CSV table of C-alpha atoms in Angstrom, one decimal:
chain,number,residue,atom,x,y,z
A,12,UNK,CA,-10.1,7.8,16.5
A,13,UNK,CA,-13.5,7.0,14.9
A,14,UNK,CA,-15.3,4.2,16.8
A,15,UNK,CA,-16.5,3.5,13.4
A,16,UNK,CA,-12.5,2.4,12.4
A,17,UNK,CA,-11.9,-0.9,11.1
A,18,UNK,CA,-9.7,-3.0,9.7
A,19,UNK,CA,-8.9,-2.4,6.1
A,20,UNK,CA,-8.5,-6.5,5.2
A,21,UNK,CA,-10.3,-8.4,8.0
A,22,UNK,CA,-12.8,-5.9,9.3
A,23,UNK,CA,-11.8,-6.0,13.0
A,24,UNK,CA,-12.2,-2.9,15.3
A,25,UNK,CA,-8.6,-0.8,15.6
A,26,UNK,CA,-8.2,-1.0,18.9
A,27,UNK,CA,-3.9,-0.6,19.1
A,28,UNK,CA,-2.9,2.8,18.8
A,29,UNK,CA,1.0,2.0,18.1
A,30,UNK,CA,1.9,6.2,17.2
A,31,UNK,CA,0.0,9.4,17.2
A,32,UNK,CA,1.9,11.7,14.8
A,33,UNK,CA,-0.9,14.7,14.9
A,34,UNK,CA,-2.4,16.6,12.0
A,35,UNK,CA,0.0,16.8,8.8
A,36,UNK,CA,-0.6,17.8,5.0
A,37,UNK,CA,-0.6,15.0,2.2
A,38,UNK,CA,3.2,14.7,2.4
A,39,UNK,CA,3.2,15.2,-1.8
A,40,UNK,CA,1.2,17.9,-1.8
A,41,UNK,CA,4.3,20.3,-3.2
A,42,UNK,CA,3.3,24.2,-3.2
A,43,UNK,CA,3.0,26.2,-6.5
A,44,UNK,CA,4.6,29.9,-6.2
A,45,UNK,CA,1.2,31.2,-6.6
A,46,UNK,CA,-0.4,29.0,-4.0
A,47,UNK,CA,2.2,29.8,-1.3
A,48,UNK,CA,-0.2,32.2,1.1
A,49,UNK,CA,-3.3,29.3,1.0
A,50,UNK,CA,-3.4,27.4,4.0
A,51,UNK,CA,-3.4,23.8,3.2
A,52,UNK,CA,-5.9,21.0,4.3
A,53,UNK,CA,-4.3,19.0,7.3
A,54,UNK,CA,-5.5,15.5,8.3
A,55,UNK,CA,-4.5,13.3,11.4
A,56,UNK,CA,-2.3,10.7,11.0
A,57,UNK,CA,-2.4,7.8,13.2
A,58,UNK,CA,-1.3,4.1,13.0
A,59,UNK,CA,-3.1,1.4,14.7
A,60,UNK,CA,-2.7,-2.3,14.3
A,61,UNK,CA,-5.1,-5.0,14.0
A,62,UNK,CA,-5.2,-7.2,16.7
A,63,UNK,CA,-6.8,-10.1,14.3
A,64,UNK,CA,-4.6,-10.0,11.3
A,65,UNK,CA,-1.9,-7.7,12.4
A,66,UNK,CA,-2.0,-5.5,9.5
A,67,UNK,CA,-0.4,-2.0,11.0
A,68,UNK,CA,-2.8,1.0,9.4
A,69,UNK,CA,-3.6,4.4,9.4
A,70,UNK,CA,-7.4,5.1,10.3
A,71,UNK,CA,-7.3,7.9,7.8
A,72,UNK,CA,-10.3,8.1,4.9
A,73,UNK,CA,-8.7,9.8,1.7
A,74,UNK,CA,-9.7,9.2,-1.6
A,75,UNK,CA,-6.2,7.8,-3.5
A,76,UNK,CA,-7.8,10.1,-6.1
A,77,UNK,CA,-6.9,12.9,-4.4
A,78,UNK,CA,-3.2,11.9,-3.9
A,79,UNK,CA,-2.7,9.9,-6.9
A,80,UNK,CA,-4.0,11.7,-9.8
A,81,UNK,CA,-1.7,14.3,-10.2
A,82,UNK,CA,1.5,13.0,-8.4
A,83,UNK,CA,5.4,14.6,-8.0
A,84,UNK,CA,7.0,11.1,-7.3
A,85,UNK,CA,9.5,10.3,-10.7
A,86,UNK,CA,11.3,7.3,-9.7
A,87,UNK,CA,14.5,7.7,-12.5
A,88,UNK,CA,15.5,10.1,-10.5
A,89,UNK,CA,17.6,8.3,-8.1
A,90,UNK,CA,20.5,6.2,-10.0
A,91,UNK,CA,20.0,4.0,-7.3
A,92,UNK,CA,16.9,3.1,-7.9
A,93,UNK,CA,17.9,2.5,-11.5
A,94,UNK,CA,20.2,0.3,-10.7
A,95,UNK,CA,17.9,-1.8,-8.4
A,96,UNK,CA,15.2,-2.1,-11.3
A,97,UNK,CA,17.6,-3.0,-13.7
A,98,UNK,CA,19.0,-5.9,-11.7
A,99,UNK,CA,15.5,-7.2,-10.6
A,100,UNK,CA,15.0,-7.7,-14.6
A,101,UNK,CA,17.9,-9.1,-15.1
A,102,UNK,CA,16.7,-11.5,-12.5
A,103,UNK,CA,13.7,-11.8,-13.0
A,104,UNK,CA,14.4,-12.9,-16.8
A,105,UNK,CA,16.8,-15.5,-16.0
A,106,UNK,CA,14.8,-17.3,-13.4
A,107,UNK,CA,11.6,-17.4,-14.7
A,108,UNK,CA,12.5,-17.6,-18.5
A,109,UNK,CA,10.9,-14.7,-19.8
A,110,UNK,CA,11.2,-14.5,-23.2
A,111,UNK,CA,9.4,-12.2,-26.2
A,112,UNK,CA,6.9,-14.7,-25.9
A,113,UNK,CA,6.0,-13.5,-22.0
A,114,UNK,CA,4.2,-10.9,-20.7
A,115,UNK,CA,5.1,-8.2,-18.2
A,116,UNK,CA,2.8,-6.1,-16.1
A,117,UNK,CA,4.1,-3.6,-13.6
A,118,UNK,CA,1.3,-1.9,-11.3
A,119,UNK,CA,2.2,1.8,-10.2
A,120,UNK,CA,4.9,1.7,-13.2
A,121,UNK,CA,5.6,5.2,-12.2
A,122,UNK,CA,7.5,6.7,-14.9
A,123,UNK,CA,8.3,3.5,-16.7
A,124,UNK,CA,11.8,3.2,-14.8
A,125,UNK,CA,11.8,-0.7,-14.3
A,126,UNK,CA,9.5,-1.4,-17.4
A,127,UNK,CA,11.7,0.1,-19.8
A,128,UNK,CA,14.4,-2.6,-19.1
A,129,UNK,CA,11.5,-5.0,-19.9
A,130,UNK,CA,10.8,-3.2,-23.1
A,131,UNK,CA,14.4,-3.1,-24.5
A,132,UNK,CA,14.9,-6.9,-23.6
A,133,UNK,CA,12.0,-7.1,-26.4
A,134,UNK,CA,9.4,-8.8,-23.5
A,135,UNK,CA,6.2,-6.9,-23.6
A,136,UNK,CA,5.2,-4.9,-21.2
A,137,UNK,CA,2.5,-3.2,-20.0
A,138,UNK,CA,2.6,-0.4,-17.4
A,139,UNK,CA,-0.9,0.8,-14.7
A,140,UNK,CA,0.1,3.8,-13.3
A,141,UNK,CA,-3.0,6.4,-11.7
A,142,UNK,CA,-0.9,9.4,-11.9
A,143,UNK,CA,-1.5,10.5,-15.5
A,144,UNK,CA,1.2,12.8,-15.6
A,145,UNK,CA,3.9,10.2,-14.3
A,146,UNK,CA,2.0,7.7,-16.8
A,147,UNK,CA,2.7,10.7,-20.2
A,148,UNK,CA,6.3,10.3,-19.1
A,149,UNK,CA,6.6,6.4,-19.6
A,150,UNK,CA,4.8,6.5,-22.8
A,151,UNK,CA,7.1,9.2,-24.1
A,152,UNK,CA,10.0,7.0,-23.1
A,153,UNK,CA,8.3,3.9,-25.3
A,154,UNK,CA,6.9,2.0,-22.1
A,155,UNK,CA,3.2,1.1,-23.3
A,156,UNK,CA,1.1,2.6,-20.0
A,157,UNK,CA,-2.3,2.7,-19.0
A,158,UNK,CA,-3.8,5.6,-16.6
A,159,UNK,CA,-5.7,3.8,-13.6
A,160,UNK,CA,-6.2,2.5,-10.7
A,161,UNK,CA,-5.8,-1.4,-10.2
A,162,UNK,CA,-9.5,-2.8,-8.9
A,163,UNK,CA,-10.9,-6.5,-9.3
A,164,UNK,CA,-12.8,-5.1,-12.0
A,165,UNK,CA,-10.2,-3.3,-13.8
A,166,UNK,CA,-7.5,-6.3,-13.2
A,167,UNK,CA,-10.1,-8.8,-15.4
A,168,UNK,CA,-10.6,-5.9,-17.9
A,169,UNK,CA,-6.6,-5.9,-18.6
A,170,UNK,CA,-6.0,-9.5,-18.3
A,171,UNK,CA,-8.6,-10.1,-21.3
A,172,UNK,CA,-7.2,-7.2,-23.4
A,173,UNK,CA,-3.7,-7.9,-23.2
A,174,UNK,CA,-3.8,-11.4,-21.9
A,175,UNK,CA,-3.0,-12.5,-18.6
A,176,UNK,CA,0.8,-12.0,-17.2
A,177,UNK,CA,4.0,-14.4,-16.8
A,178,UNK,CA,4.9,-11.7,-14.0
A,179,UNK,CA,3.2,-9.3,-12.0
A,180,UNK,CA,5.2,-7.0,-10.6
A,181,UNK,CA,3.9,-4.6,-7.4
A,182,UNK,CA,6.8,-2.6,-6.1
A,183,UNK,CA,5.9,-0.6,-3.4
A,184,UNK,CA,2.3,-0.1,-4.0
A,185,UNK,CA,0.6,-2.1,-1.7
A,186,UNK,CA,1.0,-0.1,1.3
A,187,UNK,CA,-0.6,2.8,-1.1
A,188,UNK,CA,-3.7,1.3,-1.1
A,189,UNK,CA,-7.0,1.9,1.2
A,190,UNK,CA,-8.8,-0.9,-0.4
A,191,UNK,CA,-6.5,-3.5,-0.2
A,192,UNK,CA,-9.3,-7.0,-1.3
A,193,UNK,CA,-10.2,-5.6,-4.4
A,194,UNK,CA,-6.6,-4.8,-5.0
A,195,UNK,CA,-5.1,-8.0,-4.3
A,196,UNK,CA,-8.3,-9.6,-6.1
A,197,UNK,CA,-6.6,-7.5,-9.3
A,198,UNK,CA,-3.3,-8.4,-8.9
A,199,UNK,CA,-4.8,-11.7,-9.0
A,200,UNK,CA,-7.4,-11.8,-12.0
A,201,UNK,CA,-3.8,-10.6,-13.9
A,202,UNK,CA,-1.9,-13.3,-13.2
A,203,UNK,CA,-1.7,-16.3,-15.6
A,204,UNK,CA,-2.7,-19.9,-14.1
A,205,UNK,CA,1.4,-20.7,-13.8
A,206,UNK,CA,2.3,-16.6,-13.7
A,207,UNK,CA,4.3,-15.0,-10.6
A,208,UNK,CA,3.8,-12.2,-8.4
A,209,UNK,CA,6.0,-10.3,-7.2
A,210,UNK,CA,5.6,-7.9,-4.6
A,211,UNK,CA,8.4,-5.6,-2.7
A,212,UNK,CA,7.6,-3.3,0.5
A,213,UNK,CA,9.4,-1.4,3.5
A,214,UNK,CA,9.7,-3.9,6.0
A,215,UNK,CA,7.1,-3.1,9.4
A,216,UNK,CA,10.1,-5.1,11.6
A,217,UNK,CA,12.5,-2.6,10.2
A,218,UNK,CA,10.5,0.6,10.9
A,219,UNK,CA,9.6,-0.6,14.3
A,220,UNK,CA,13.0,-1.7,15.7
A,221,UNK,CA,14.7,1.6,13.7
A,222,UNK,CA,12.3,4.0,14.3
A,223,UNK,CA,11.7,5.1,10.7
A,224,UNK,CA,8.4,7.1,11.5
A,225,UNK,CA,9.2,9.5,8.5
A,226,UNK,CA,8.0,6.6,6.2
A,227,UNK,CA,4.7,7.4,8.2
A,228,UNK,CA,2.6,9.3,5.7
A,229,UNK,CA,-1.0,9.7,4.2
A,230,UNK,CA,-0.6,7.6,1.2
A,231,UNK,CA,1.0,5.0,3.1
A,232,UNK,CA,-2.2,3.4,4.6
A,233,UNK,CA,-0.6,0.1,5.6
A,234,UNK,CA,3.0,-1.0,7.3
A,235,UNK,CA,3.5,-4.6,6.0
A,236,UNK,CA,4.9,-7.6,7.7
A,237,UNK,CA,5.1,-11.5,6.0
A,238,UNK,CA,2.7,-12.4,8.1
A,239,UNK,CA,0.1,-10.1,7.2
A,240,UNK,CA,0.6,-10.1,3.4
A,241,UNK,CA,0.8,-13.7,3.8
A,242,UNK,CA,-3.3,-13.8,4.9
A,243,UNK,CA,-4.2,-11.2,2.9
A,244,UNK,CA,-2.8,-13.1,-0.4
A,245,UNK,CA,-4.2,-16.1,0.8
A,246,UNK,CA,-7.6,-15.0,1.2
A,247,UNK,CA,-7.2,-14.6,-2.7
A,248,UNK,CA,-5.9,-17.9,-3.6
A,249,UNK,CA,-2.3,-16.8,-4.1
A,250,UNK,CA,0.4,-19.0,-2.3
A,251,UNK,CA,3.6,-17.6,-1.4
A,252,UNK,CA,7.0,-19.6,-2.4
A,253,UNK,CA,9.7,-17.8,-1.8
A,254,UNK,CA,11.2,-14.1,0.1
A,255,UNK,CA,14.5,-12.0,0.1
A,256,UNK,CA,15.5,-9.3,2.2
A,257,UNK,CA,16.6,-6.1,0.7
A,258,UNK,CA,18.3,-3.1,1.6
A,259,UNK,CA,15.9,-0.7,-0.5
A,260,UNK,CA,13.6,2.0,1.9
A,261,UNK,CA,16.2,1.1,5.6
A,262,UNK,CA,15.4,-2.7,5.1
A,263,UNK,CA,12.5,-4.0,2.6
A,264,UNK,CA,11.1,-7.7,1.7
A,265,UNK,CA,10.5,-9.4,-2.0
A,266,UNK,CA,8.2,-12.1,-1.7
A,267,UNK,CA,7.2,-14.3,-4.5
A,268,UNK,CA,3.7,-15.8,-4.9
A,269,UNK,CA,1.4,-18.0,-7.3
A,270,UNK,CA,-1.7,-19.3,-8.0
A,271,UNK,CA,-3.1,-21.7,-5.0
A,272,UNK,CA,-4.5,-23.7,-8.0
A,273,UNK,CA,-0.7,-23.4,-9.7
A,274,UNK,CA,1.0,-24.8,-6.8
A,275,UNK,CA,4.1,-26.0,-8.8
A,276,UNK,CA,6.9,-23.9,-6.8
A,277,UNK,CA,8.5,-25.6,-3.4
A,278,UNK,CA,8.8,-23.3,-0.5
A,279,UNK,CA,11.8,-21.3,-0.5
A,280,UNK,CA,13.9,-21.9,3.1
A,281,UNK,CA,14.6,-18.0,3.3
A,282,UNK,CA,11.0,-17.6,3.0
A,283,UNK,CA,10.6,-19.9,6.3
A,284,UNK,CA,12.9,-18.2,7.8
A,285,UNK,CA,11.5,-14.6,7.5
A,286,UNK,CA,8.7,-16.1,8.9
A,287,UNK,CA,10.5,-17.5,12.1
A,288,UNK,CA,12.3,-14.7,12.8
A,289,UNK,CA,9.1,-12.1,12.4
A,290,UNK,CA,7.5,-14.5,14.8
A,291,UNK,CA,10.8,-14.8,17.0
A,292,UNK,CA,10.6,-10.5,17.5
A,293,UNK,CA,6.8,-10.9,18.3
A,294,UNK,CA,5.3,-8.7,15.2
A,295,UNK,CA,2.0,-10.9,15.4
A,296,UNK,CA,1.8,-10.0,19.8
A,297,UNK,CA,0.5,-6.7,20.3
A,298,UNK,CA,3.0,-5.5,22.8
A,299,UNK,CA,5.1,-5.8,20.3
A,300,UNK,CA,4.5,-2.5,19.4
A,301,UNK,CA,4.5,-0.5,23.0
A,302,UNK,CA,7.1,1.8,23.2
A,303,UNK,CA,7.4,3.0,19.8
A,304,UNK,CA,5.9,6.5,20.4
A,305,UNK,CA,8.5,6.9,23.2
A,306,UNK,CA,11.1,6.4,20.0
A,307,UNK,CA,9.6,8.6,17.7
A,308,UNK,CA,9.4,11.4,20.7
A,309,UNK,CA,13.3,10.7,21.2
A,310,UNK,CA,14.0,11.3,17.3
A,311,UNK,CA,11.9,14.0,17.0
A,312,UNK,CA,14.0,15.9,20.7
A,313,UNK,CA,17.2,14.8,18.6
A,314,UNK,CA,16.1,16.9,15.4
A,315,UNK,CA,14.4,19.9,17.0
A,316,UNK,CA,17.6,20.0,19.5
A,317,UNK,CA,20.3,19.8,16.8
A,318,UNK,CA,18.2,22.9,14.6
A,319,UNK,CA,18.0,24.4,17.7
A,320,UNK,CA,21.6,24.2,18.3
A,321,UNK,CA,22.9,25.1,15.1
A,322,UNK,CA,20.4,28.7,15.0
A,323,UNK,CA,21.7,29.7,17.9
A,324,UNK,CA,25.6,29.3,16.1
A,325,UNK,CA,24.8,31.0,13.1
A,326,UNK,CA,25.0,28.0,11.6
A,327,UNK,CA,23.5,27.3,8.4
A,328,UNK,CA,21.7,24.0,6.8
A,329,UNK,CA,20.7,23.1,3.7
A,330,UNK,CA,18.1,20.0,3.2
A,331,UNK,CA,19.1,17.5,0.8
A,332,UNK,CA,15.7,15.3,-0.6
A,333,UNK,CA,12.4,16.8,-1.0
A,334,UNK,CA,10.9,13.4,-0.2
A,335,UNK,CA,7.5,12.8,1.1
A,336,UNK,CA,9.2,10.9,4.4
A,337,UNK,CA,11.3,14.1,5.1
A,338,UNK,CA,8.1,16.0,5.1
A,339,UNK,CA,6.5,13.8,7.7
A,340,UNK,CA,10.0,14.2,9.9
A,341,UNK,CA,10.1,18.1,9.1
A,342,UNK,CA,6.1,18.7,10.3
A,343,UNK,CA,6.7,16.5,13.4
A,344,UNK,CA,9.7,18.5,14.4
A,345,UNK,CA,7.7,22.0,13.6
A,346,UNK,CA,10.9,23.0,11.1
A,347,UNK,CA,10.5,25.9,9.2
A,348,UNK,CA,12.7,28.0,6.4
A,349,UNK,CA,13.7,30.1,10.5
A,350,UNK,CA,15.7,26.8,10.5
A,351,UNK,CA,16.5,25.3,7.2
A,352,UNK,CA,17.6,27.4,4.4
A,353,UNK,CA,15.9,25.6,1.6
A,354,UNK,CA,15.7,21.7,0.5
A,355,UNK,CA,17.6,20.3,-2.5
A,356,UNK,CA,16.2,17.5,-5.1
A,357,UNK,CA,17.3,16.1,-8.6
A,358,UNK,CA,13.4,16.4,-9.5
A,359,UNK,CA,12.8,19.5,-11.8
A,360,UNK,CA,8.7,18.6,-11.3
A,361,UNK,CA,9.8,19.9,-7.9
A,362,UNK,CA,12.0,22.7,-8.1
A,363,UNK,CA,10.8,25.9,-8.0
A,364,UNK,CA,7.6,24.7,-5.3
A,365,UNK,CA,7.5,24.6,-1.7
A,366,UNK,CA,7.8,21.2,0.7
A,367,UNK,CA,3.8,21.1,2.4
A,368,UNK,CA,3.6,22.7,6.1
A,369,UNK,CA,7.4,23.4,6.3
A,370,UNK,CA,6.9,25.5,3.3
A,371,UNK,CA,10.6,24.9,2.8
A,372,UNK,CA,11.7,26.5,-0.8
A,373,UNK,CA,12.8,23.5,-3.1
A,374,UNK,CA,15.7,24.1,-5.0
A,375,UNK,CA,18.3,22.5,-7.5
A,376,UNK,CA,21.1,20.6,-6.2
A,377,UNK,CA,23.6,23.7,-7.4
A,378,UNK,CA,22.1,25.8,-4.1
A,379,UNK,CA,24.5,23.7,-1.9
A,380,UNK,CA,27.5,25.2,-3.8
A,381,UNK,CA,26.0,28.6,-3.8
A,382,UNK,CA,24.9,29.0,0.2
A,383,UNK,CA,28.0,26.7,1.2
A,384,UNK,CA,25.9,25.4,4.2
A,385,UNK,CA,27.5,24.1,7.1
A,386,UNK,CA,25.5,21.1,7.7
A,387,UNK,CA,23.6,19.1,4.6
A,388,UNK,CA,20.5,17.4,6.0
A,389,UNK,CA,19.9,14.0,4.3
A,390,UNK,CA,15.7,13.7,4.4
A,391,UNK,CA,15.6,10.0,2.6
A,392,UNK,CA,18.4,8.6,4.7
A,393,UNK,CA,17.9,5.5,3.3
A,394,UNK,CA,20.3,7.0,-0.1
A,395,UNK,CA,22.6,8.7,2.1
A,396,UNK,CA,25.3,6.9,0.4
A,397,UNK,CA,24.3,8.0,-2.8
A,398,UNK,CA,23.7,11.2,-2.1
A,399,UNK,CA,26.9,11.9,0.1
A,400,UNK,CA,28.6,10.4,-3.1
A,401,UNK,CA,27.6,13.1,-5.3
A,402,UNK,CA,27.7,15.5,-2.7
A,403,UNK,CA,31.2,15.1,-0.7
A,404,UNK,CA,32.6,18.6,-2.3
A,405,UNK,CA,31.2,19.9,0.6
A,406,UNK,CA,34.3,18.9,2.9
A,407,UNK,CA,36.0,22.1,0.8
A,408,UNK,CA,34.4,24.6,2.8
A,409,UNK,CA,34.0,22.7,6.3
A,410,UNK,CA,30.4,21.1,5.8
A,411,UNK,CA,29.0,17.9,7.3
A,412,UNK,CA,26.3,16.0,6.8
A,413,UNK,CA,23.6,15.1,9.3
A,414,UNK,CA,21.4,11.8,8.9
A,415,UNK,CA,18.7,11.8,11.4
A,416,UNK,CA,17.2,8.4,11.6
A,417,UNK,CA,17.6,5.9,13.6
A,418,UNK,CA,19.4,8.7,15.7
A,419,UNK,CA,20.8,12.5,14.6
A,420,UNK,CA,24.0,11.7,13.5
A,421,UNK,CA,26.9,14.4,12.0
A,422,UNK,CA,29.1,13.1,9.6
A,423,UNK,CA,32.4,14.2,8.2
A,424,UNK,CA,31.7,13.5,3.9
């Protein structure tokens, strides 16, 4: 680590190394055909924790440009995920009153897979997504999108053009940003005086206690707790009133939030007691996070031992989920196509390119039926029930699947 490392909200010197995963590629940086015999760049990727705040980090220094611009992330893809937008506007309607008469802004939009629920109730919407290639699909679909990236500056710029927001929402973005102030600022300056904010992320307390290293990755530069996104929002005058726990990404957190100056909305008791029971496992005391290398060494023996295994049968193994976690799990194992056949994904943006360092060959779902693997390996085990769903015609020919975190485990479909 640099000496010259600091915090990315407070400042403070990162002091706490909590996991040292080595140097990896950008974990969506998918390999064109014609690009498959240039080496690709490789970056250390470390996660410390600021003993001030207690916001968990990586030390790395990569423009989002160079992640975000051009990205291979399409979030219709899963029908779960579908199903999880569509209920949170649903929700999100009913509670707040949202009416043709609101507004709507969703910050990395993606492809316009919540929005468009938005859109059809005939509230309008307005999409920020960087990637302008995911952002051409959300237009096409009739989601009204703008191509950037979400600053103090650019948050004021919106707010006057299409007038400030009854609801902000930030799903899974704020983790995916290295400047997190000016950020936050902009989520702010788009907020109306009585709007909400909404903000959903992968749960630190969850990745800690279940070892989910995978979701360790470049354009993850934070690992979010309450009680750090609770002083980060606070330092720019937005008050949180309420929190649920969700089962999205292993174990995720909504929390709601307002305008200090608002103040209308009482505290929420499952947001107090989020916050007691974070404090109760000790996320805010620094040993709280000795020991987790010694996990993500024991899931990492697990993997390279069952690959190990099953070469040595002749058996054969098919990855299901060219996702950017199963990319970090792959490199820290050091799995190659001498171990795993291929990797399967919905995603045509996908197919056809080759997972970065594994340089696994990505292929539609229909290779399963044509190699007739023995094991399926599930990368984002956090839709293993979806995808052994759609999947379980494997059982015809003897095959199992393998989920490998917390722990490998081989199940019958």
């Amino acid at each position: 680590m640099s000496a010259a490392a600091h915090c990315r909200f407070c400042g403070a010197s990162l002091d706490k190394l909590v996991v040292d995963l080595g140097e990896m590629p950008l974990a969506n940086a998918y390999i064109a055909e014609e690009n498959i015999s240039r080496p690709e760049p490789r970056f250390p990727l470390r996660v410390f924790v600021c003993g001030v705040c207690f916001l968990v980090q990586t030390d790395a220094d990569i423009p989002p440009g160079d992640i975000f611009s051009d990205y291979a992330y399409f979030s219709s893809y899963s029908q779960g995920w579908l199903d999880h937008a569509r209920h949170y506007c649903e929700t999100m309607t009913a509670r707040f009153g949202l009416t043709a008469a609101s507004r709507v802004i969703e910050v990395a939009s993606n492809d316009g897979y919540l929005l468009k629920d938005f859109v059809a109730a005939g509230i309008p919407t307005l999409g920020i997504e960087p990637a302008r290639n995911v952002a051409e699909v959300a237009r096409a679909a009739g989601v009204p999108t703008q191509s950037l990236f979400l600053t103090e500056e650019t948050g004021r710029r919106i707010a006057r053009e299409f007038g400030p927001a009854d609801l902000v929402v930030a799903n899974n973005v704020l983790a995916h940003v290295p400047a997190i102030n000016d950020f936050v600022e902009g989520l702010r300056r788009l907020l109306a005086d009585h709007g909400v904010l909404t903000i959903e992320f992968p749960h630190l307390a969850e990745l800690i206690v279940h070892a989910q290293f995978d979701t360790i990755y470049h354009e993850h530069f934070s690992y979010l707790s309450l009680a750090a996104v609770e002083r980060i929002l606070a330092a720019h005058d937005l008050r949180l009133f309420d929190g649920e726990r969700l089962p999205t990404h292993g174990g995720s957190l909504r929390l709601y939030a307002e305008p200090r100056t608002s103040s209308s909305r009482p505290e929420s008791e499952r947001l107090a007691q989020i916050r007691a029971a974070e404090h109760n496992v000790g996320v805010t005391r620094m040993d709280y996070y000795d020991g987790f290398s010694r996990k993500v060494a024991s899931v990492i023996a697990g993997l390279r031992s069952f690959l190990k295994r099953a070469r040595g049968e002749n058996r054969t193994i098919i990855a299901y989920g060219a996702a950017a976690k199963g990319n970090t799990l792959l490199n820290a194992c050091g799995a190659t196509a001498a171990d795993i056949a291929c990797v399967v994904d919905r995603n045509p943006h996908k197919q056809g390119h080759y997972l970065p360092g594994s340089r696994l060959p990505i292929r539609a779902p229909a290779a399963i039926d044509a190699a007739r693997p023995d094991y399926v390996l599930i990368l984002p085990w956090n839709l293993k029930a979806e995808i052994m769903a759609q999947t379980k015609h494997i059982s015809a020919w003897g095959g199992r699947f393998v989920v490998p975190i917390p722990e490998l485990t081989v199940l019958d479909p």
